[in-house]
Amino acid sequence: MTRRAILSPEKAVLGLLMRGPMHGYELYQKYATELGPIWRAGRSQVYAILKQLEETGQVAAQTEWQPSRPARKVYHLTPAGRQAFLDWVHQPVKSIHDIRVLFLAKIYFLRQLELGGLEELIAAQKAVCRERMQAIAQAAANLEPTDFAHLVSEFRYRQMEAILGWLDHCSRQFAVQGEST
Amino acid sequence: MTRRAILSPEKAVLGLLMRGPMHGYELYQKYATELGPIWRAGRSQVYAILKQLEETGQVAAQTEWQPSRPARKVYHLTPAGRQAFLDWVHQPVKSIHDIRVLFLAKIYFLRQLELGGLEELIAAQKAVCRERMQAIAQAAANLEPTDFAHLVSEFRYRQMEAILGWLDHCSRQFAVQGEST
DNA sequence: GGCCTCATGTAATCGGTTACATGATTAG
DNA sequence: CTAATCATGTAACCGATTACATGAGGCC
């Protein structure tokens, strides 16, 4: 089967480095305050991710020596890392859980880095959500309304509905902002 | 710190045993088809949970020998296990994620085992959700609507709203069923 | 003197998934 | 002959959390 969905915040680390080079400690600080609330990671984990990204050639580092302070490793994106991030950030996601984590992070980065494609991402995500809603409704249609599985479907349907409403809210929000700039 | 929130389906295993004694293999079958969709667990995990529940005295087992088949260990609840389950099943949960997993399971068991207290649980859960919504709204009040954190709040608020709607739907559903019986 | 910040990492642990091992019986 | 079902478990691995180690400097 192997329907694994590795959910480690490596893309978020790449996203933070899109702003410019940073060393691990600083990166974690930024991470914890800005993205921590939606996509949590520990300090050790961030260091581990940086190490792994370095091994796979997505980031590179120079060591900076400073007097009477520990040396710091300043990381910057490689072209490969930059591309990996850009490929990721424009893709909509599938599950509700991914929307709560990955999609919010994508919005965050698209706005902050002013990359463009925000409207397109939201539109694409809406389409994905509508598909999922249809699938849920179809699955529920064959069930008795008293059935437990029907209750579960109802739950998921409503969750998706709420997300669609929120996506609309996002569209409107960004449209207004877009006009004023 | 240690704000551990172990989310392993041990309560669900106890819940299945509320129906009567079962051996591990059978329990997993029931688990996978009935609860698997909302609270997933692997086969090994279920065996591990049974072992752990036995060690903590919440279940006990007898080995049944049968000709030309592997022996089976038939588990049954101890009074402690029964009590642990009953304590758990009547408590509302805090997070959205827990509602998607734990709360749905609680509903499932309360209905199936006809334990009573369904209405009370739903009412208690509604109260918890309303509290969370107020907290979210209050946190968002101090933020600019263009702020990312505000968007996140908006998201969570709408999710909670949808859950409240669904809880109402549940109430109505069960009220109708209650009348007809 | 004790604690916080800066700065990096390793090691232990934990919960969960996947793979492996056994071995008889039955269905295709 | 092969695959699946019955029935139980162990072992390896993987991602994430927690604790530990180091060591200078500043604050109360």
XYZ file of C-alpha atoms in Angstrom, chain B residues 52-136:
85
model
C -0.468 -3.252 27.634
C -4.068 -3.275 28.857
C -3.451 -6.717 30.311
C -0.354 -5.464 32.121
C -2.279 -2.557 33.623
C -5.114 -4.837 34.694
C -7.813 -3.400 32.456
C -8.370 -6.623 30.573
C -7.704 -10.287 31.331
C -7.377 -13.245 28.984
C -7.856 -16.979 28.794
C -6.170 -19.080 26.162
C -8.475 -21.256 24.112
C -6.924 -24.279 22.442
C -8.528 -25.515 19.311
C -7.597 -28.431 17.047
C -5.603 -27.620 13.894
C -5.833 -23.877 14.450
C -3.582 -21.496 16.328
C -4.595 -20.997 19.930
C -6.494 -17.826 20.627
C -6.403 -15.558 23.612
C -9.892 -14.470 24.579
C -9.872 -11.120 26.319
C -12.502 -9.709 28.613
C -12.792 -6.487 30.567
C -11.908 -6.319 34.226
C -14.023 -4.030 36.427
C -11.170 -1.509 36.278
C -11.169 -1.584 32.500
C -14.904 -1.187 32.354
C -14.739 1.778 34.692
C -11.901 3.389 32.715
C -13.978 3.132 29.576
C -17.117 4.535 31.176
C -15.177 7.448 32.652
C -13.727 8.200 29.251
C -16.803 7.825 27.107
C -18.857 10.476 28.874
C -16.237 13.228 28.728
C -16.297 15.877 25.998
C -13.036 16.650 24.216
C -11.113 19.839 23.603
C -9.568 20.143 20.157
C -11.012 19.951 16.671
C -8.810 16.997 15.969
C -10.081 15.162 19.016
C -13.632 15.765 17.876
C -12.851 14.159 14.546
C -11.423 11.117 16.255
C -12.325 10.660 19.901
C -15.715 12.316 19.944
C -16.971 10.393 16.951
C -15.832 7.186 18.611
C -17.644 8.125 21.800
C -20.854 8.726 19.893
C -20.388 5.395 18.186
C -20.024 3.522 21.452
C -22.756 5.348 23.318
C -25.242 4.516 20.601
C -24.126 0.975 20.054
C -23.922 -0.018 23.683
C -27.044 1.959 24.566
C -25.355 3.340 27.619
C -27.377 6.509 27.933
C -25.957 9.982 28.363
C -25.786 10.697 24.653
C -27.718 13.946 24.922
C -25.618 15.026 27.873
C -22.380 14.353 26.056
C -23.515 16.321 23.021
C -24.663 19.189 25.209
C -21.345 19.199 27.061
C -19.455 19.131 23.781
C -21.476 22.038 22.470
C -20.557 24.029 25.552
C -16.867 23.262 25.069
C -17.075 24.296 21.422
C -18.803 27.569 22.266
C -16.106 28.350 24.796
C -13.390 27.679 22.235
C -15.187 29.882 19.717
C -15.318 32.745 22.163
C -11.639 32.336 22.932
C -10.810 32.335 19.230
